[in-house]
Amino acid sequence: MATLTADRKRALRTELEGMLGRGAVLSDPDELLVYESDGLTLFRALADFVVFPQSAEHVSAVVKLAHREGLPFVARGAGTGLSGGCLPAEGGIVLSLMRMNRVLEVDYDNQLAVVEPGLVNLHLSWKVGPKGYYYAPDPSSQQACTIGGNIANNSGGPHTLKYGVTTNHVLGLEVVMPDGEIVWLGGKTRESQGYDLIGVFVGSEGTFGIATKIVVRILKKPQAVKTVLAVFDEVDQASAAVSEIIARGLVPAAVEMIDQLTIGAVEDAFGCGYPRDAAAALLVELDGLAIGIETQAERIVAACRDSGAREVRTAKDEAERQLLWKGRKSAFGAYGRVSPAYMVMDGVIPRTRLPYVLRRVNEIVDAHGLRVGNVFHAGDGNLHPNILYDPRKPGEEARVVAAGAEIMKVCAEVGGSISGEHGIGLEKADFMPFIFSAADLALMQRLKHAFNPQGLCNPGKVFPTRKSCGEAGAVAYRPHAIEEQGLAQRF
Amino acid sequence: MAHTPLTLRGLSVEGVNQCVHCGLCLAYCPTFSELGTEMDSPRGRIFMIKALAEGRMSLTDPAVEHLSLCLDCRACETACPSGVPYGRLIEAAKAEIERQRPGGAVRRAFRWLNFGVLLGHPKMLRAAAAGLRLYQASGLQALVRRSGLVSRLPGTLSAWEALLPSLPRAVDRAPLPAHIPAEGERRGRVALLTGCVQSVVFGAHNRATARILAKNGYELVVPQAQGCCGALNAHGGDHARALSMAKETIGVFEAARADAVVVNTSGCGAHMKAYGALLADDPAWAGRARRFAAGVQDISELLAKAPLRGPLRPAPMTVTYHDPCHVVHGQKIRKEPRQLLAQVPGLTLVELPEADWCCGSAGIYNLTQPEMAARLLARKVGHVESTGAQAVVTANPGCILQIQQGLRERGRDVAVLHLVEILEKAYGG
Amino acid sequence: MQPAVLEKLRSIVGAPHVLTGVDLSPYVVEGRTPEAAVFPGTVDEVRAVVTLAAESEIPVIAWGGGTAAAAGVAAARAGLVLGLTRLDRVVEHEPGDLTATVEAGRTVAALQATLRERGQWLSLDPPDETRATIGGVFAANASGPRRQLYGTARDLLIGLTVVTAEGAVVRGGGKVVKNVAGYDLPKLFVGSYGTLGIIVECTVKLRPRPDDERLVAVSFDRMKDAGATVRALMASDLIPNAIELLDGASLRALTASAPPAPGAGASAALLVGFDGVPDQVAWQVSELGRLVAATGGRDVREVPAETWPRLARAAAAAFPACAVMRLSVLPTQVADAMEQGGELARGRGMASAWSAHAGVGVVTASLALADGRQDLGVVAAVLREWRGIARGCSGFAVLDTAPLAVKEAVGVWDDAGAAGRIMRRIKEELDPKNVLNPGRFVDSI
């Protein structure tokens, strides 16, 4: 990738300002510096420009310019991602979508909303809340993260156990393709014709194009909600309770686990009411019809008690419920109280393997002389071991990375995945061969090529580097015609 | 490699290391919400402060611009799970800006006039107020406003003009007596900070506060020698004068020997509660400052400790409550004012959307950053209109002036009242 | 087909598993006879068959239960039918994980029977469960009335194994319920009608079987009232698992096949399903009664569980021969679209029957072709007008079933617009030689 000369950069800045207006283009290194990371500070990269489009036409114009100049580009929302997914390749253009944050339309009768990508996730629920609706996917960063970012990462959240992840809630997308063309995928109707382009676009981590309008489903708020806090003296008991709940034929809206270290941090932060001396706590939420919810809650309580819970209580009102959830959802940030940095892992395992995998995680982290806090979506088997470290201590970062890779391997070994909701981004690209063969990745690469033939749209993400792929490559692969012609790169 | 604590010219900014870059603060930052630029977000500013302290970055024009655009509303502190002491960090950064980039002669003169002369000397402030009153009473203000002359003033000056409160007559600007006895069963002895600007512009608030305290059984002392607490200086980067003002204030109030120091202006209350941290590095003062700070209470905090003593007269009106930043974020007081309002018979409280968002006043922010202040004010006024309330209740003079101006410009007949004014009405005042 | 290729096929799967000649009659679609039908017994055999077909440039038509064999446009060259019914094992079912991995050729009914033993089910109720295979259901994105609550194939398929056009075995997704590693290949293959790869194994998300389930019918004298009821129902606290709206003709068809059935003689009916614990079901049924009383509903009655599988086919069952079109519209537009479409047909002297998954806006319309004497031009005109209705509702319409001549005149698929170009590029990337089910799909893919 050629570095831009100062003259060229000036000229492009002028051109970008012409498209977007003054105050919508950053190119001063001091201003670009704050865009060098997302929520994961382990990775840093500087763009040539950060621009602030306000419409699909703006985005299209910038993308066409990038296309013409052969400059890489990437869309960025709030920058709360945890895999380095929105980082620029060294140089190129970052399109910040934070000025495209309107709710364009709400159709309550048909239970849908049309929004711009920079809209903060929670703000949609605020908008439709007064009429008794909400937007279901609720990543823990929902107070800051954007729906566009959720689209890129197919974000989940605690309540996705019952309600599904982002992809289950998207009906239509207006997309600026990597060549600048503006295209609608799907629309407002529940079905769309042909291949499920929305299905593949959601979760493509910004490598297929940039969504500029998003049609999402909004749901009726449940008539009743019941939140149960179960306290355990041993982590294994809590793990067992998760399977026990499922085995009794219940599908709660959420089953979250939070361990002792994490409880300490969130109690310091907000005093949410988690017992500090518990080895682990489960936060279980039921929702639905008011009738019958007590019966179901009793089954949850019984499942927890039978698994050894020392205390099981139900949130007495909405305020207590909100406080418990605030603690859960602020947990990552609260680690700042016990450590200057942390790296969050995002493995997924079959939930029946929870006790085994949690033990292995502790062993691995111990062996590296590090500390780990666990707070995660236990019902989905989506682990979040947070390895705490101090980046100012020499060598610690490297140990964290090594421990992280070992944890990912354990997840893969038990038939799990290396990411449940944070995405692959830069961080886990080299772990992809843990769960995918060369043939699997080759097919994904072809899919990417169909959307993004030049590879300028968020390059360097998702796919492993050539070296690590070669190590895993056991499956025969025949080069595709376009590779033979040199049009597509192998990784 | 031993870790050396991060400082900016001696002020610790070690708190930057508590930021884990999670971004949960972003959507709560008014400037980020308006601009969408990371440099104008708490996370971005913390990042810049860290880069400054580490020497990765210098105070270039853009850096000064973005750091100066911070309202210091501290909404990010409320949102932050990690406990980053943002207020202290941004004050250190602003102090550094003042040292390195004091600006041109006009700006320096302006600052000297504000921070050195007016705020430092209550008498000078009163004299200025008298002049101002003359400007208004003579009809000159009306003439100036009609003439369109204002629009030709430089930005900060026209903002000053627009904000000018209608100053009360001299009799209403008169100081409170030094001692006011409690009525009924005595609950305690408290000292009142009358405030520098407050006492001049909103003497009525102080009188209302005094009456309500007396009705509720508090004996009130009003130290006559008190000056400015130094909050505006600290927020404006005038660190040195802020320190000396804090020491003077502590001295004056210690002599009053009260159970608590009561404050009815949010910026002062939040700042005085932070004296402990401000003077932590001064061995002669650290302990005194900590003890003093522990005794500071916002008026709503003190009153909400027990049900208001009756009888209270009905105040049949619909109001909405705006949380001043330095009450809700600076002092984490959210429930208390609402609890007090709920005790007034006949009064209906409608929750204000984004009630805890900065109105743009932010100390002298509306003077130094008139454009952003105007955007935030428009947002606030729009929300006020959406509630249909007859009055906005709040608890800080800056907010009152700002919101009044916003409503005036939109031609809205909505009163803006201090919490103590509503309560005083209920007591028949 | 060249004898040498046939010989190779026999050597790959064993002679008894290769059909030719008269044995191919079940695989004749719209008068086109395939060159052979081959039934591999392992994934490796599938891979070998596809590789051979690709080398020999013979189109490959994946075939499960054959329930959607006539969907889309039949290939000009019928090629090789690749039957998957021998791949019918349940590979893994871990009740504690609420997941199962199953080979593509197992029928839905057989899978559900296995799951039922452990109190679980795959929450998908496509038509013809005893014939439809899991692989076929995902490839055709088939669904049924309970999609109202449980979603469709795309919401349930969490992992799959496919054999690509070049004979590579590729896995997408995984066996965990939440997974964002890599691109979402399961979504890509759902509803791809065998044009991108041969699905050989699926991993699905399961649910515990509800304790209780009831189906309630409500009759209406006016379609408009039924539409208003759907709206009220969606805005209520009730959580139905199905909201089926039938017009008079569909209702009569449903009634005729299984008396006693809901309110014969009504001009519209809603069939609403509820499941959950018994208390919840009972409460919802009574609430529904209260709700419809205010919107013109009458004759509220519970109908037997056997009615469920016939619901989706009610419109098509109204006539001995018909063209069936599926319209996708917004939920609030369903009743209007049904009324308007029926009138358009009547205006041209033709009978039609309508039904809908009303809560999700999926409408099925059948146009009577009873005696074959209908003017092709009129039939095509009505179907085009119906498509116009769907487009007017910012939706689209697909001609599911019709004689080839009608399909050719009207077009099976709706205009895919700019998205069609992306689909075409995907097809070219994944199947550059155009071996898999060529010409069948949208945009002539």
Short mmCIF file of C-alpha atoms in Angstrom, two decimals, chain C residues 249-401:
data_model
loop_
_atom_site.label_atom_id
_atom_site.label_comp_id
_atom_site.label_asym_id
_atom_site.label_seq_id
_atom_site.Cartn_x
_atom_site.Cartn_y
_atom_site.Cartn_z
CA ALA C 249 -62.64 -20.41 -0.11
CA SER C 250 -59.64 -21.63 1.89
CA LEU C 251 -61.83 -22.05 4.92
CA ARG C 252 -64.25 -24.22 2.95
CA ALA C 253 -61.36 -26.34 1.71
CA LEU C 254 -60.13 -26.82 5.26
CA THR C 255 -63.63 -27.61 6.46
CA ALA C 256 -64.40 -30.02 3.65
CA SER C 257 -61.38 -32.14 4.35
CA ALA C 258 -61.96 -32.45 8.08
CA PRO C 259 -65.38 -31.87 9.53
CA PRO C 260 -66.18 -30.65 12.07
CA ALA C 261 -64.06 -27.61 11.41
CA PRO C 262 -64.32 -23.91 12.02
CA GLY C 263 -67.28 -21.82 11.10
CA ALA C 264 -68.34 -22.91 7.66
CA GLY C 265 -70.03 -20.14 5.77
CA ALA C 266 -67.89 -17.37 7.16
CA SER C 267 -66.09 -15.12 4.70
CA ALA C 268 -62.87 -15.16 6.72
CA ALA C 269 -61.41 -17.02 9.66
CA LEU C 270 -58.46 -16.66 11.93
CA LEU C 271 -56.76 -19.71 13.35
CA VAL C 272 -54.63 -18.76 16.29
CA GLY C 273 -52.28 -21.11 18.11
CA PHE C 274 -50.96 -20.86 21.64
CA ASP C 275 -48.44 -22.96 23.52
CA GLY C 276 -46.73 -22.94 26.90
CA VAL C 277 -47.65 -24.14 30.34
CA PRO C 278 -51.35 -25.02 30.62
CA ASP C 279 -52.23 -21.91 32.66
CA GLN C 280 -50.76 -19.64 30.03
CA VAL C 281 -52.49 -21.39 27.17
CA ALA C 282 -55.86 -21.32 28.90
CA TRP C 283 -55.52 -17.65 29.79
CA GLN C 284 -54.56 -16.72 26.26
CA VAL C 285 -57.45 -18.63 24.74
CA SER C 286 -59.89 -16.79 26.96
CA GLU C 287 -58.20 -13.45 26.29
CA LEU C 288 -58.48 -14.10 22.58
CA GLY C 289 -62.21 -14.65 23.01
CA ARG C 290 -62.49 -11.31 24.76
CA LEU C 291 -60.37 -9.56 22.13
CA VAL C 292 -62.30 -10.82 19.09
CA ALA C 293 -65.65 -10.04 20.64
CA ALA C 294 -64.76 -6.39 20.15
CA THR C 295 -63.63 -6.80 16.55
CA GLY C 296 -66.48 -8.71 14.99
CA GLY C 297 -65.26 -12.25 15.56
CA ARG C 298 -67.78 -15.00 16.29
CA ASP C 299 -68.01 -18.70 16.78
CA VAL C 300 -64.75 -19.00 18.68
CA ARG C 301 -63.89 -22.65 19.01
CA GLU C 302 -60.95 -24.91 19.56
CA VAL C 303 -60.07 -27.11 16.60
CA PRO C 304 -58.28 -30.46 16.73
CA ALA C 305 -54.50 -30.65 16.50
CA GLU C 306 -54.79 -32.54 13.20
CA THR C 307 -55.78 -29.23 11.61
CA TRP C 308 -52.23 -27.84 11.99
CA PRO C 309 -50.51 -29.56 9.08
CA ARG C 310 -53.33 -28.68 6.70
CA LEU C 311 -53.29 -24.96 7.44
CA ALA C 312 -50.47 -23.96 5.11
CA ARG C 313 -52.00 -25.92 2.23
CA ALA C 314 -55.55 -24.68 2.69
CA ALA C 315 -55.46 -22.26 -0.26
CA ALA C 316 -53.91 -24.78 -2.62
CA ALA C 317 -56.36 -27.44 -1.49
CA ALA C 318 -59.31 -25.32 -2.58
CA PHE C 319 -59.01 -26.40 -6.21
CA PRO C 320 -58.07 -29.63 -7.96
CA ALA C 321 -55.59 -27.70 -10.10
CA CYS C 322 -54.23 -24.28 -9.50
CA ALA C 323 -51.38 -21.87 -9.78
CA VAL C 324 -50.00 -20.90 -6.38
CA MET C 325 -48.36 -17.59 -5.73
CA ARG C 326 -46.69 -16.45 -2.51
CA LEU C 327 -46.86 -12.75 -1.75
CA SER C 328 -44.71 -11.07 0.83
CA VAL C 329 -46.25 -7.92 2.29
CA LEU C 330 -46.34 -6.04 5.57
CA PRO C 331 -48.53 -7.66 8.25
CA THR C 332 -50.99 -4.74 8.25
CA GLN C 333 -51.46 -5.09 4.48
CA VAL C 334 -52.39 -8.77 4.51
CA ALA C 335 -56.19 -8.57 4.69
CA ASP C 336 -56.37 -5.81 2.09
CA ALA C 337 -54.09 -7.70 -0.26
CA MET C 338 -56.21 -10.81 0.11
CA GLU C 339 -59.44 -8.96 -0.58
CA GLN C 340 -58.03 -7.01 -3.45
CA GLY C 341 -56.43 -10.07 -5.04
CA GLY C 342 -59.63 -12.10 -4.80
CA GLU C 343 -61.58 -9.31 -6.44
CA LEU C 344 -59.08 -8.96 -9.28
CA ALA C 345 -59.46 -12.65 -10.06
CA ARG C 346 -63.24 -12.52 -9.85
CA GLY C 347 -63.19 -9.51 -12.17
CA ARG C 348 -61.57 -11.72 -14.76
CA GLY C 349 -64.00 -14.52 -14.11
CA MET C 350 -61.65 -16.69 -12.10
CA ALA C 351 -61.88 -18.31 -8.69
CA SER C 352 -59.14 -17.93 -6.14
CA ALA C 353 -58.45 -18.96 -2.55
CA TRP C 354 -56.26 -17.13 -0.04
CA SER C 355 -54.52 -17.82 3.21
CA ALA C 356 -51.76 -16.09 5.12
CA HIS C 357 -49.31 -16.31 7.98
CA ALA C 358 -50.89 -13.01 8.88
CA GLY C 359 -48.54 -11.89 11.63
CA VAL C 360 -45.53 -12.07 9.36
CA GLY C 361 -47.16 -10.91 6.13
CA VAL C 362 -46.73 -14.06 4.06
CA VAL C 363 -49.77 -14.63 1.84
CA THR C 364 -50.50 -17.70 -0.24
CA ALA C 365 -52.92 -17.34 -3.14
CA SER C 366 -54.15 -20.06 -5.41
CA LEU C 367 -55.82 -19.46 -8.73
CA ALA C 368 -58.18 -22.18 -9.94
CA LEU C 369 -57.19 -23.87 -13.19
CA ALA C 370 -59.89 -26.48 -12.79
CA ASP C 371 -60.55 -27.79 -16.25
CA GLY C 372 -57.59 -26.53 -18.20
CA ARG C 373 -59.86 -24.43 -20.39
CA GLN C 374 -58.68 -21.13 -18.95
CA ASP C 375 -57.13 -18.70 -21.31
CA LEU C 376 -53.39 -18.65 -20.57
CA GLY C 377 -53.38 -14.91 -21.17
CA VAL C 378 -56.02 -14.30 -18.51
CA VAL C 379 -54.25 -16.55 -15.99
CA ALA C 380 -51.01 -14.73 -16.58
CA ALA C 381 -52.75 -11.38 -16.34
CA VAL C 382 -54.26 -12.21 -12.94
CA LEU C 383 -50.95 -13.49 -11.61
CA ARG C 384 -49.17 -10.36 -12.82
CA GLU C 385 -51.77 -8.24 -11.12
CA TRP C 386 -51.26 -10.16 -7.90
CA ARG C 387 -47.57 -9.53 -8.18
CA GLY C 388 -48.45 -5.89 -8.65
CA ILE C 389 -50.31 -5.96 -5.34
CA ALA C 390 -47.25 -7.31 -3.55
CA ARG C 391 -45.00 -4.71 -5.14
CA GLY C 392 -47.47 -2.02 -4.21
CA CYS C 393 -46.96 -3.17 -0.62
CA SER C 394 -43.18 -2.78 -1.07
CA GLY C 395 -42.99 -6.57 -1.15
CA PHE C 396 -42.64 -9.14 -3.89
CA ALA C 397 -44.33 -12.28 -5.18
CA VAL C 398 -43.01 -15.68 -6.21
CA LEU C 399 -44.91 -18.15 -8.35
CA ASP C 400 -44.55 -21.35 -6.34
CA THR C 401 -46.57 -23.72 -8.48
#
